[in-house]
Amino acid sequence: VAPISRGLVGEKATLLNVNGDAAAGEIAKALTARKLIFLTDVDGIYDRSGKRLPKLSIAEAKRILASGIASGGMIPKIEACLKALATVSLARIIDGTKPHALLKEMANGEGGTS
């Protein structure tokens, strides 16, 4: 999702820098998509010890946000996943820098955090 959008600031038309993660989550929710997949440069969400968490419940994801374990660009990804899960059956965060990451995820749900 391109993070540039047109909008109004006051009465003046301008370009806005929209958070692409938030936009993707809202689009997936509105479309009632089957799956929302975020490609990033890490292999999912990690706990404080550095262990990847392959699956999280909604409550666990909220705790990770509240506790400060998630930081930087992972925060809007998790928030977008939580919003999208109102209508989307599966949200995933995977490492898009790995070869064929999206194909592997689509084929067998490999890697990342659901």
PDB file of N, CA and C in Angstrom:
ATOM      1  N   VAL A   1       0.855  -1.167   0.000  1.00  0.00           N
ATOM      2  CA  VAL A   1       0.000   0.000   0.000  1.00  0.00           C
ATOM      3  C   VAL A   1       0.901   1.230   0.000  1.00  0.00           C
ATOM      4  N   ALA A   2       0.715   2.094  -0.959  1.00  0.00           N
ATOM      5  CA  ALA A   2       1.517   3.318  -1.044  1.00  0.00           C
ATOM      6  C   ALA A   2       1.154   4.258   0.099  1.00  0.00           C
ATOM      7  N   PRO A   3       2.140   4.782   0.820  1.00  0.00           N
ATOM      8  CA  PRO A   3       1.841   5.625   1.973  1.00  0.00           C
ATOM      9  C   PRO A   3       1.580   7.091   1.644  1.00  0.00           C
ATOM     10  N   ILE A   4       1.481   7.439   0.366  1.00  0.00           N
ATOM     11  CA  ILE A   4       1.201   8.821  -0.011  1.00  0.00           C
ATOM     12  C   ILE A   4      -0.262   8.919  -0.440  1.00  0.00           C
ATOM     13  N   SER A   5      -0.952   9.913   0.098  1.00  0.00           N
ATOM     14  CA  SER A   5      -2.368  10.094  -0.193  1.00  0.00           C
ATOM     15  C   SER A   5      -2.651  11.578  -0.380  1.00  0.00           C
ATOM     16  N   ARG A   6      -3.730  11.875  -1.060  1.00  0.00           N
ATOM     17  CA  ARG A   6      -4.169  13.263  -1.209  1.00  0.00           C
ATOM     18  C   ARG A   6      -5.181  13.567  -0.121  1.00  0.00           C
ATOM     19  N   GLY A   7      -5.118  14.777   0.383  1.00  0.00           N
ATOM     20  CA  GLY A   7      -6.066  15.178   1.411  1.00  0.00           C
ATOM     21  C   GLY A   7      -6.111  16.681   1.537  1.00  0.00           C
ATOM     22  N   LEU A   8      -6.872  17.147   2.494  1.00  0.00           N
ATOM     23  CA  LEU A   8      -7.003  18.579   2.744  1.00  0.00           C
ATOM     24  C   LEU A   8      -6.385  18.922   4.087  1.00  0.00           C
ATOM     25  N   VAL A   9      -5.621  20.000   4.104  1.00  0.00           N
ATOM     26  CA  VAL A   9      -5.140  20.591   5.344  1.00  0.00           C
ATOM     27  C   VAL A   9      -5.742  21.984   5.357  1.00  0.00           C
ATOM     28  N   GLY A  10      -6.732  22.164   6.222  1.00  0.00           N
ATOM     29  CA  GLY A  10      -7.534  23.384   6.148  1.00  0.00           C
ATOM     30  C   GLY A  10      -8.353  23.314   4.878  1.00  0.00           C
ATOM     31  N   GLU A  11      -8.174  24.274   4.005  1.00  0.00           N
ATOM     32  CA  GLU A  11      -8.876  24.261   2.719  1.00  0.00           C
ATOM     33  C   GLU A  11      -7.925  23.984   1.565  1.00  0.00           C
ATOM     34  N   LYS A  12      -6.682  23.661   1.878  1.00  0.00           N
ATOM     35  CA  LYS A  12      -5.668  23.469   0.847  1.00  0.00           C
ATOM     36  C   LYS A  12      -5.442  21.980   0.574  1.00  0.00           C
ATOM     37  N   ALA A  13      -5.514  21.603  -0.714  1.00  0.00           N
ATOM     38  CA  ALA A  13      -5.212  20.225  -1.106  1.00  0.00           C
ATOM     39  C   ALA A  13      -3.712  20.000  -0.954  1.00  0.00           C
ATOM     40  N   THR A  14      -3.350  18.849  -0.414  1.00  0.00           N
ATOM     41  CA  THR A  14      -1.943  18.544  -0.180  1.00  0.00           C
ATOM     42  C   THR A  14      -1.712  17.042  -0.223  1.00  0.00           C
ATOM     43  N   LEU A  15      -0.446  16.649  -0.265  1.00  0.00           N
ATOM     44  CA  LEU A  15      -0.092  15.236  -0.162  1.00  0.00           C
ATOM     45  C   LEU A  15       0.130  14.906   1.302  1.00  0.00           C
ATOM     46  N   LEU A  16      -0.353  13.753   1.720  1.00  0.00           N
ATOM     47  CA  LEU A  16      -0.215  13.305   3.101  1.00  0.00           C
ATOM     48  C   LEU A  16       0.603  12.030   3.143  1.00  0.00           C
ATOM     49  N   ASN A  17       1.453  11.910   4.144  1.00  0.00           N
ATOM     50  CA  ASN A  17       2.206  10.681   4.364  1.00  0.00           C
ATOM     51  C   ASN A  17       1.386   9.815   5.317  1.00  0.00           C
ATOM     52  N   VAL A  18       0.718   8.814   4.773  1.00  0.00           N
ATOM     53  CA  VAL A  18      -0.162   7.932   5.537  1.00  0.00           C
ATOM     54  C   VAL A  18       0.647   6.718   5.990  1.00  0.00           C
ATOM     55  N   ASN A  19       0.418   6.253   7.215  1.00  0.00           N
ATOM     56  CA  ASN A  19       1.099   5.041   7.661  1.00  0.00           C
ATOM     57  C   ASN A  19       0.585   3.873   6.831  1.00  0.00           C
ATOM     58  N   GLY A  20       1.466   3.259   6.057  1.00  0.00           N
ATOM     59  CA  GLY A  20       1.085   2.162   5.170  1.00  0.00           C
ATOM     60  C   GLY A  20       0.541   0.955   5.912  1.00  0.00           C
ATOM     61  N   ASP A  21       1.066   0.698   7.124  1.00  0.00           N
ATOM     62  CA  ASP A  21       0.576  -0.434   7.915  1.00  0.00           C
ATOM     63  C   ASP A  21      -0.875  -0.208   8.325  1.00  0.00           C
ATOM     64  N   ALA A  22      -1.155   0.985   8.838  1.00  0.00           N
ATOM     65  CA  ALA A  22      -2.528   1.299   9.253  1.00  0.00           C
ATOM     66  C   ALA A  22      -3.476   1.252   8.060  1.00  0.00           C
ATOM     67  N   ALA A  23      -3.033   1.798   6.931  1.00  0.00           N
ATOM     68  CA  ALA A  23      -3.878   1.787   5.730  1.00  0.00           C
ATOM     69  C   ALA A  23      -4.150   0.359   5.267  1.00  0.00           C
ATOM     70  N   ALA A  24      -3.124  -0.482   5.249  1.00  0.00           N
ATOM     71  CA  ALA A  24      -3.301  -1.876   4.817  1.00  0.00           C
ATOM     72  C   ALA A  24      -4.275  -2.612   5.732  1.00  0.00           C
ATOM     73  N   GLY A  25      -4.158  -2.374   7.038  1.00  0.00           N
ATOM     74  CA  GLY A  25      -5.074  -3.012   7.984  1.00  0.00           C
ATOM     75  C   GLY A  25      -6.514  -2.588   7.765  1.00  0.00           C
ATOM     76  N   GLU A  26      -6.725  -1.304   7.535  1.00  0.00           N
ATOM     77  CA  GLU A  26      -8.081  -0.796   7.297  1.00  0.00           C
ATOM     78  C   GLU A  26      -8.645  -1.324   5.978  1.00  0.00           C
ATOM     79  N   ILE A  27      -7.810  -1.398   4.953  1.00  0.00           N
ATOM     80  CA  ILE A  27      -8.263  -1.931   3.656  1.00  0.00           C
ATOM     81  C   ILE A  27      -8.643  -3.400   3.796  1.00  0.00           C
ATOM     82  N   ALA A  28      -7.794  -4.189   4.471  1.00  0.00           N
ATOM     83  CA  ALA A  28      -8.093  -5.613   4.669  1.00  0.00           C
ATOM     84  C   ALA A  28      -9.397  -5.787   5.445  1.00  0.00           C
ATOM     85  N   LYS A  29      -9.581  -4.962   6.470  1.00  0.00           N
ATOM     86  CA  LYS A  29     -10.810  -5.025   7.276  1.00  0.00           C
ATOM     87  C   LYS A  29     -12.032  -4.688   6.421  1.00  0.00           C
ATOM     88  N   ALA A  30     -11.943  -3.610   5.648  1.00  0.00           N
ATOM     89  CA  ALA A  30     -13.074  -3.181   4.815  1.00  0.00           C
ATOM     90  C   ALA A  30     -13.416  -4.200   3.736  1.00  0.00           C
ATOM     91  N   LEU A  31     -12.398  -4.883   3.214  1.00  0.00           N
ATOM     92  CA  LEU A  31     -12.617  -5.885   2.166  1.00  0.00           C
ATOM     93  C   LEU A  31     -13.009  -7.248   2.723  1.00  0.00           C
ATOM     94  N   THR A  32     -12.989  -7.387   4.057  1.00  0.00           N
ATOM     95  CA  THR A  32     -13.195  -8.679   4.703  1.00  0.00           C
ATOM     96  C   THR A  32     -12.258  -9.717   4.078  1.00  0.00           C
ATOM     97  N   ALA A  33     -10.993  -9.322   3.986  1.00  0.00           N
ATOM     98  CA  ALA A  33      -9.975 -10.197   3.389  1.00  0.00           C
ATOM     99  C   ALA A  33      -9.835 -11.480   4.203  1.00  0.00           C
ATOM    100  N   ARG A  34      -9.426 -12.550   3.543  1.00  0.00           N
ATOM    101  CA  ARG A  34      -9.178 -13.811   4.258  1.00  0.00           C
ATOM    102  C   ARG A  34      -7.920 -13.712   5.108  1.00  0.00           C
ATOM    103  N   LYS A  35      -6.932 -12.969   4.613  1.00  0.00           N
ATOM    104  CA  LYS A  35      -5.641 -12.928   5.279  1.00  0.00           C
ATOM    105  C   LYS A  35      -4.987 -11.566   5.051  1.00  0.00           C
ATOM    106  N   LEU A  36      -4.300 -11.077   6.073  1.00  0.00           N
ATOM    107  CA  LEU A  36      -3.492  -9.865   5.981  1.00  0.00           C
ATOM    108  C   LEU A  36      -2.057 -10.267   6.291  1.00  0.00           C
ATOM    109  N   ILE A  37      -1.139  -9.970   5.384  1.00  0.00           N
ATOM    110  CA  ILE A  37       0.264 -10.346   5.565  1.00  0.00           C
ATOM    111  C   ILE A  37       1.121  -9.093   5.486  1.00  0.00           C
ATOM    112  N   PHE A  38       1.884  -8.839   6.538  1.00  0.00           N
ATOM    113  CA  PHE A  38       2.853  -7.751   6.528  1.00  0.00           C
ATOM    114  C   PHE A  38       4.230  -8.329   6.259  1.00  0.00           C
ATOM    115  N   LEU A  39       4.931  -7.760   5.289  1.00  0.00           N
ATOM    116  CA  LEU A  39       6.312  -8.126   5.002  1.00  0.00           C
ATOM    117  C   LEU A  39       7.205  -7.087   5.662  1.00  0.00           C
ATOM    118  N   THR A  40       8.146  -7.532   6.463  1.00  0.00           N
ATOM    119  CA  THR A  40       9.050  -6.629   7.160  1.00  0.00           C
ATOM    120  C   THR A  40      10.458  -7.209   7.114  1.00  0.00           C
ATOM    121  N   ASP A  41      11.380  -6.642   7.869  1.00  0.00           N
ATOM    122  CA  ASP A  41      12.764  -7.113   7.826  1.00  0.00           C
ATOM    123  C   ASP A  41      13.139  -7.976   9.025  1.00  0.00           C
ATOM    124  N   VAL A  42      12.154  -8.410   9.796  1.00  0.00           N
ATOM    125  CA  VAL A  42      12.375  -9.363  10.886  1.00  0.00           C
ATOM    126  C   VAL A  42      11.353 -10.483  10.752  1.00  0.00           C
ATOM    127  N   ASP A  43      11.659 -11.627  11.329  1.00  0.00           N
ATOM    128  CA  ASP A  43      10.809 -12.805  11.156  1.00  0.00           C
ATOM    129  C   ASP A  43       9.706 -12.876  12.203  1.00  0.00           C
ATOM    130  N   GLY A  44       8.908 -11.817  12.309  1.00  0.00           N
ATOM    131  CA  GLY A  44       7.773 -11.840  13.216  1.00  0.00           C
ATOM    132  C   GLY A  44       8.014 -11.051  14.484  1.00  0.00           C
ATOM    133  N   ILE A  45       7.262 -11.411  15.514  1.00  0.00           N
ATOM    134  CA  ILE A  45       7.304 -10.722  16.805  1.00  0.00           C
ATOM    135  C   ILE A  45       8.115 -11.570  17.773  1.00  0.00           C
ATOM    136  N   TYR A  46       8.947 -10.902  18.557  1.00  0.00           N
ATOM    137  CA  TYR A  46       9.827 -11.581  19.506  1.00  0.00           C
ATOM    138  C   TYR A  46       9.474 -11.193  20.933  1.00  0.00           C
ATOM    139  N   ASP A  47       9.750 -12.110  21.887  1.00  0.00           N
ATOM    140  CA  ASP A  47       9.553 -11.785  23.298  1.00  0.00           C
ATOM    141  C   ASP A  47      10.811 -11.091  23.829  1.00  0.00           C
ATOM    142  N   ARG A  48      10.825 -10.779  25.110  1.00  0.00           N
ATOM    143  CA  ARG A  48      11.965 -10.058  25.700  1.00  0.00           C
ATOM    144  C   ARG A  48      13.274 -10.834  25.595  1.00  0.00           C
ATOM    145  N   SER A  49      13.209 -12.151  25.573  1.00  0.00           N
ATOM    146  CA  SER A  49      14.430 -12.965  25.501  1.00  0.00           C
ATOM    147  C   SER A  49      14.949 -13.114  24.074  1.00  0.00           C
ATOM    148  N   GLY A  50      14.204 -12.612  23.096  1.00  0.00           N
ATOM    149  CA  GLY A  50      14.630 -12.723  21.705  1.00  0.00           C
ATOM    150  C   GLY A  50      14.070 -13.932  20.981  1.00  0.00           C
ATOM    151  N   LYS A  51      13.161 -14.657  21.630  1.00  0.00           N
ATOM    152  CA  LYS A  51      12.538 -15.825  21.008  1.00  0.00           C
ATOM    153  C   LYS A  51      11.358 -15.374  20.147  1.00  0.00           C
ATOM    154  N   ARG A  52      11.323 -15.886  18.901  1.00  0.00           N
ATOM    155  CA  ARG A  52      10.200 -15.555  18.019  1.00  0.00           C
ATOM    156  C   ARG A  52       8.932 -16.209  18.538  1.00  0.00           C
ATOM    157  N   LEU A  53       7.853 -15.455  18.513  1.00  0.00           N
ATOM    158  CA  LEU A  53       6.549 -15.953  18.938  1.00  0.00           C
ATOM    159  C   LEU A  53       5.763 -16.321  17.686  1.00  0.00           C
ATOM    160  N   PRO A  54       5.619 -17.628  17.387  1.00  0.00           N
ATOM    161  CA  PRO A  54       4.958 -18.021  16.144  1.00  0.00           C
ATOM    162  C   PRO A  54       3.466 -17.715  16.109  1.00  0.00           C
ATOM    163  N   LYS A  55       2.810 -17.717  17.270  1.00  0.00           N
ATOM    164  CA  LYS A  55       1.369 -17.436  17.323  1.00  0.00           C
ATOM    165  C   LYS A  55       1.077 -16.580  18.539  1.00  0.00           C
ATOM    166  N   LEU A  56       0.148 -15.654  18.347  1.00  0.00           N
ATOM    167  CA  LEU A  56      -0.306 -14.804  19.448  1.00  0.00           C
ATOM    168  C   LEU A  56      -1.819 -14.727  19.425  1.00  0.00           C
ATOM    169  N   SER A  57      -2.420 -14.741  20.600  1.00  0.00           N
ATOM    170  CA  SER A  57      -3.849 -14.445  20.691  1.00  0.00           C
ATOM    171  C   SER A  57      -3.999 -12.925  20.650  1.00  0.00           C
ATOM    172  N   ILE A  58      -5.212 -12.465  20.490  1.00  0.00           N
ATOM    173  CA  ILE A  58      -5.459 -11.022  20.513  1.00  0.00           C
ATOM    174  C   ILE A  58      -5.030 -10.446  21.859  1.00  0.00           C
ATOM    175  N   ALA A  59      -5.351 -11.128  22.945  1.00  0.00           N
ATOM    176  CA  ALA A  59      -4.971 -10.652  24.281  1.00  0.00           C
ATOM    177  C   ALA A  59      -3.452 -10.593  24.430  1.00  0.00           C
ATOM    178  N   GLU A  60      -2.744 -11.594  23.915  1.00  0.00           N
ATOM    179  CA  GLU A  60      -1.278 -11.594  23.992  1.00  0.00           C
ATOM    180  C   GLU A  60      -0.680 -10.445  23.185  1.00  0.00           C
ATOM    181  N   ALA A  61      -1.227 -10.189  22.013  1.00  0.00           N
ATOM    182  CA  ALA A  61      -0.733  -9.082  21.185  1.00  0.00           C
ATOM    183  C   ALA A  61      -0.950  -7.748  21.902  1.00  0.00           C
ATOM    184  N   LYS A  62      -2.092  -7.589  22.540  1.00  0.00           N
ATOM    185  CA  LYS A  62      -2.362  -6.357  23.289  1.00  0.00           C
ATOM    186  C   LYS A  62      -1.390  -6.202  24.456  1.00  0.00           C
ATOM    187  N   ARG A  63      -1.057  -7.312  25.130  1.00  0.00           N
ATOM    188  CA  ARG A  63      -0.097  -7.261  26.240  1.00  0.00           C
ATOM    189  C   ARG A  63       1.294  -6.867  25.745  1.00  0.00           C
ATOM    190  N   ILE A  64       1.683  -7.383  24.575  1.00  0.00           N
ATOM    191  CA  ILE A  64       2.991  -7.035  24.008  1.00  0.00           C
ATOM    192  C   ILE A  64       3.058  -5.541  23.710  1.00  0.00           C
ATOM    193  N   LEU A  65       1.974  -4.980  23.200  1.00  0.00           N
ATOM    194  CA  LEU A  65       1.938  -3.533  22.956  1.00  0.00           C
ATOM    195  C   LEU A  65       2.001  -2.756  24.271  1.00  0.00           C
ATOM    196  N   ALA A  66       1.199  -3.151  25.241  1.00  0.00           N
ATOM    197  CA  ALA A  66       1.122  -2.431  26.513  1.00  0.00           C
ATOM    198  C   ALA A  66       2.418  -2.526  27.313  1.00  0.00           C
ATOM    199  N   SER A  67       3.129  -3.639  27.187  1.00  0.00           N
ATOM    200  CA  SER A  67       4.340  -3.864  27.983  1.00  0.00           C
ATOM    201  C   SER A  67       5.575  -3.182  27.417  1.00  0.00           C
ATOM    202  N   GLY A  68       5.494  -2.718  26.181  1.00  0.00           N
ATOM    203  CA  GLY A  68       6.657  -2.093  25.567  1.00  0.00           C
ATOM    204  C   GLY A  68       7.606  -3.067  24.894  1.00  0.00           C
ATOM    205  N   ILE A  69       7.236  -4.351  24.835  1.00  0.00           N
ATOM    206  CA  ILE A  69       8.086  -5.328  24.141  1.00  0.00           C
ATOM    207  C   ILE A  69       8.184  -4.966  22.666  1.00  0.00           C
ATOM    208  N   ALA A  70       7.072  -4.616  22.069  1.00  0.00           N
ATOM    209  CA  ALA A  70       7.074  -4.188  20.662  1.00  0.00           C
ATOM    210  C   ALA A  70       7.575  -2.751  20.599  1.00  0.00           C
ATOM    211  N   SER A  71       8.369  -2.465  19.572  1.00  0.00           N
ATOM    212  CA  SER A  71       8.891  -1.107  19.433  1.00  0.00           C
ATOM    213  C   SER A  71       8.982  -0.725  17.964  1.00  0.00           C
ATOM    214  N   GLY A  72       9.202   0.550  17.728  1.00  0.00           N
ATOM    215  CA  GLY A  72       9.419   1.055  16.376  1.00  0.00           C
ATOM    216  C   GLY A  72       8.293   0.707  15.426  1.00  0.00           C
ATOM    217  N   GLY A  73       8.675   0.250  14.241  1.00  0.00           N
ATOM    218  CA  GLY A  73       7.714  -0.050  13.191  1.00  0.00           C
ATOM    219  C   GLY A  73       6.843  -1.264  13.452  1.00  0.00           C
ATOM    220  N   MET A  74       7.186  -2.059  14.475  1.00  0.00           N
ATOM    221  CA  MET A  74       6.358  -3.224  14.786  1.00  0.00           C
ATOM    222  C   MET A  74       5.046  -2.795  15.444  1.00  0.00           C
ATOM    223  N   ILE A  75       5.055  -1.677  16.148  1.00  0.00           N
ATOM    224  CA  ILE A  75       3.844  -1.222  16.838  1.00  0.00           C
ATOM    225  C   ILE A  75       2.689  -0.990  15.866  1.00  0.00           C
ATOM    226  N   PRO A  76       2.854  -0.196  14.798  1.00  0.00           N
ATOM    227  CA  PRO A  76       1.714  -0.015  13.890  1.00  0.00           C
ATOM    228  C   PRO A  76       1.312  -1.294  13.163  1.00  0.00           C
ATOM    229  N   LYS A  77       2.245  -2.213  12.961  1.00  0.00           N
ATOM    230  CA  LYS A  77       1.892  -3.492  12.330  1.00  0.00           C
ATOM    231  C   LYS A  77       0.975  -4.300  13.243  1.00  0.00           C
ATOM    232  N   ILE A  78       1.336  -4.393  14.513  1.00  0.00           N
ATOM    233  CA  ILE A  78       0.509  -5.140  15.466  1.00  0.00           C
ATOM    234  C   ILE A  78      -0.850  -4.461  15.624  1.00  0.00           C
ATOM    235  N   GLU A  79      -0.851  -3.137  15.743  1.00  0.00           N
ATOM    236  CA  GLU A  79      -2.122  -2.413  15.867  1.00  0.00           C
ATOM    237  C   GLU A  79      -3.007  -2.644  14.643  1.00  0.00           C
ATOM    238  N   ALA A  80      -2.417  -2.625  13.458  1.00  0.00           N
ATOM    239  CA  ALA A  80      -3.191  -2.856  12.232  1.00  0.00           C
ATOM    240  C   ALA A  80      -3.730  -4.278  12.193  1.00  0.00           C
ATOM    241  N   CYS A  81      -2.926  -5.245  12.631  1.00  0.00           N
ATOM    242  CA  CYS A  81      -3.396  -6.635  12.690  1.00  0.00           C
ATOM    243  C   CYS A  81      -4.592  -6.749  13.625  1.00  0.00           C
ATOM    244  N   LEU A  82      -4.491  -6.139  14.795  1.00  0.00           N
ATOM    245  CA  LEU A  82      -5.584  -6.217  15.767  1.00  0.00           C
ATOM    246  C   LEU A  82      -6.870  -5.614  15.212  1.00  0.00           C
ATOM    247  N   LYS A  83      -6.780  -4.465  14.566  1.00  0.00           N
ATOM    248  CA  LYS A  83      -7.977  -3.848  13.973  1.00  0.00           C
ATOM    249  C   LYS A  83      -8.551  -4.722  12.870  1.00  0.00           C
ATOM    250  N   ALA A  84      -7.685  -5.233  12.011  1.00  0.00           N
ATOM    251  CA  ALA A  84      -8.144  -6.036  10.873  1.00  0.00           C
ATOM    252  C   ALA A  84      -8.822  -7.316  11.324  1.00  0.00           C
ATOM    253  N   LEU A  85      -8.396  -7.872  12.451  1.00  0.00           N
ATOM    254  CA  LEU A  85      -8.960  -9.149  12.908  1.00  0.00           C
ATOM    255  C   LEU A  85     -10.441  -9.060  13.272  1.00  0.00           C
ATOM    256  N   ALA A  86     -11.009  -7.870  13.226  1.00  0.00           N
ATOM    257  CA  ALA A  86     -12.463  -7.738  13.401  1.00  0.00           C
ATOM    258  C   ALA A  86     -13.198  -8.443  12.269  1.00  0.00           C
ATOM    259  N   THR A  87     -12.598  -8.481  11.071  1.00  0.00           N
ATOM    260  CA  THR A  87     -13.245  -9.139   9.926  1.00  0.00           C
ATOM    261  C   THR A  87     -12.320 -10.101   9.185  1.00  0.00           C
ATOM    262  N   VAL A  88     -11.021  -9.998   9.410  1.00  0.00           N
ATOM    263  CA  VAL A  88     -10.029 -10.838   8.722  1.00  0.00           C
ATOM    264  C   VAL A  88      -9.754 -12.061   9.591  1.00  0.00           C
ATOM    265  N   SER A  89      -9.697 -13.243   8.994  1.00  0.00           N
ATOM    266  CA  SER A  89      -9.529 -14.449   9.803  1.00  0.00           C
ATOM    267  C   SER A  89      -8.087 -14.711  10.227  1.00  0.00           C
ATOM    268  N   LEU A  90      -7.101 -14.165   9.512  1.00  0.00           N
ATOM    269  CA  LEU A  90      -5.702 -14.416   9.862  1.00  0.00           C
ATOM    270  C   LEU A  90      -4.854 -13.209   9.497  1.00  0.00           C
ATOM    271  N   ALA A  91      -4.031 -12.773  10.435  1.00  0.00           N
ATOM    272  CA  ALA A  91      -3.067 -11.698  10.183  1.00  0.00           C
ATOM    273  C   ALA A  91      -1.685 -12.239  10.522  1.00  0.00           C
ATOM    274  N   ARG A  92      -0.714 -11.946   9.633  1.00  0.00           N
ATOM    275  CA  ARG A  92       0.642 -12.474   9.833  1.00  0.00           C
ATOM    276  C   ARG A  92       1.676 -11.390   9.575  1.00  0.00           C
ATOM    277  N   ILE A  93       2.789 -11.503  10.294  1.00  0.00           N
ATOM    278  CA  ILE A  93       3.943 -10.629  10.093  1.00  0.00           C
ATOM    279  C   ILE A  93       5.111 -11.546   9.773  1.00  0.00           C
ATOM    280  N   ILE A  94       5.685 -11.390   8.566  1.00  0.00           N
ATOM    281  CA  ILE A  94       6.769 -12.273   8.134  1.00  0.00           C
ATOM    282  C   ILE A  94       7.952 -11.457   7.622  1.00  0.00           C
ATOM    283  N   ASP A  95       9.096 -12.122   7.500  1.00  0.00           N
ATOM    284  CA  ASP A  95      10.322 -11.499   7.000  1.00  0.00           C
ATOM    285  C   ASP A  95      10.311 -11.493   5.480  1.00  0.00           C
ATOM    286  N   GLY A  96      10.033 -10.340   4.913  1.00  0.00           N
ATOM    287  CA  GLY A  96       9.969 -10.214   3.466  1.00  0.00           C
ATOM    288  C   GLY A  96      11.323 -10.158   2.791  1.00  0.00           C
ATOM    289  N   THR A  97      12.408 -10.134   3.573  1.00  0.00           N
ATOM    290  CA  THR A  97      13.743 -10.118   2.969  1.00  0.00           C
ATOM    291  C   THR A  97      14.223 -11.520   2.611  1.00  0.00           C
ATOM    292  N   LYS A  98      13.553 -12.537   3.122  1.00  0.00           N
ATOM    293  CA  LYS A  98      13.940 -13.918   2.812  1.00  0.00           C
ATOM    294  C   LYS A  98      13.426 -14.298   1.427  1.00  0.00           C
ATOM    295  N   PRO A  99      14.231 -15.038   0.660  1.00  0.00           N
ATOM    296  CA  PRO A  99      13.784 -15.450  -0.680  1.00  0.00           C
ATOM    297  C   PRO A  99      12.458 -16.216  -0.623  1.00  0.00           C
ATOM    298  N   HIS A 100      11.554 -15.838  -1.479  1.00  0.00           N
ATOM    299  CA  HIS A 100      10.263 -16.514  -1.650  1.00  0.00           C
ATOM    300  C   HIS A 100       9.406 -16.511  -0.378  1.00  0.00           C
ATOM    301  N   ALA A 101       9.605 -15.517   0.495  1.00  0.00           N
ATOM    302  CA  ALA A 101       8.886 -15.468   1.775  1.00  0.00           C
ATOM    303  C   ALA A 101       7.375 -15.506   1.593  1.00  0.00           C
ATOM    304  N   LEU A 102       6.868 -14.726   0.672  1.00  0.00           N
ATOM    305  CA  LEU A 102       5.420 -14.672   0.470  1.00  0.00           C
ATOM    306  C   LEU A 102       4.898 -15.975  -0.117  1.00  0.00           C
ATOM    307  N   LEU A 103       5.620 -16.555  -1.057  1.00  0.00           N
ATOM    308  CA  LEU A 103       5.205 -17.844  -1.626  1.00  0.00           C
ATOM    309  C   LEU A 103       5.170 -18.926  -0.557  1.00  0.00           C
ATOM    310  N   LYS A 104       6.191 -18.964   0.304  1.00  0.00           N
ATOM    311  CA  LYS A 104       6.234 -19.971   1.374  1.00  0.00           C
ATOM    312  C   LYS A 104       5.091 -19.764   2.363  1.00  0.00           C
ATOM    313  N   GLU A 105       4.811 -18.516   2.675  1.00  0.00           N
ATOM    314  CA  GLU A 105       3.713 -18.238   3.599  1.00  0.00           C
ATOM    315  C   GLU A 105       2.392 -18.681   2.997  1.00  0.00           C
ATOM    316  N   MET A 106       2.173 -18.372   1.729  1.00  0.00           N
ATOM    317  CA  MET A 106       0.918 -18.744   1.069  1.00  0.00           C
ATOM    318  C   MET A 106       0.782 -20.266   0.955  1.00  0.00           C
ATOM    319  N   ALA A 107       1.894 -20.955   0.732  1.00  0.00           N
ATOM    320  CA  ALA A 107       1.851 -22.412   0.557  1.00  0.00           C
ATOM    321  C   ALA A 107       1.637 -23.155   1.869  1.00  0.00           C
ATOM    322  N   ASN A 108       2.336 -22.721   2.935  1.00  0.00           N
ATOM    323  CA  ASN A 108       2.265 -23.524   4.162  1.00  0.00           C
ATOM    324  C   ASN A 108       2.308 -22.715   5.456  1.00  0.00           C
ATOM    325  N   GLY A 109       2.162 -21.401   5.372  1.00  0.00           N
ATOM    326  CA  GLY A 109       2.157 -20.589   6.586  1.00  0.00           C
ATOM    327  C   GLY A 109       3.484 -20.556   7.303  1.00  0.00           C
ATOM    328  N   GLU A 110       4.564 -20.705   6.567  1.00  0.00           N
ATOM    329  CA  GLU A 110       5.898 -20.802   7.149  1.00  0.00           C
ATOM    330  C   GLU A 110       6.417 -19.454   7.638  1.00  0.00           C
ATOM    331  N   GLY A 111       7.014 -19.449   8.832  1.00  0.00           N
ATOM    332  CA  GLY A 111       7.713 -18.285   9.360  1.00  0.00           C
ATOM    333  C   GLY A 111       6.807 -17.239   9.957  1.00  0.00           C
ATOM    334  N   GLY A 112       7.449 -16.259  10.574  1.00  0.00           N
ATOM    335  CA  GLY A 112       6.738 -15.112  11.099  1.00  0.00           C
ATOM    336  C   GLY A 112       5.879 -15.392  12.312  1.00  0.00           C
ATOM    337  N   THR A 113       4.956 -14.479  12.541  1.00  0.00           N
ATOM    338  CA  THR A 113       4.020 -14.556  13.664  1.00  0.00           C
ATOM    339  C   THR A 113       2.603 -14.406  13.145  1.00  0.00           C
ATOM    340  N   SER A 114       1.710 -15.272  13.631  1.00  0.00           N
ATOM    341  CA  SER A 114       0.281 -15.182  13.297  1.00  0.00           C
ATOM    342  C   SER A 114      -0.444 -14.636  14.500  1.00  0.00           C
TER     343      SER A 114
END
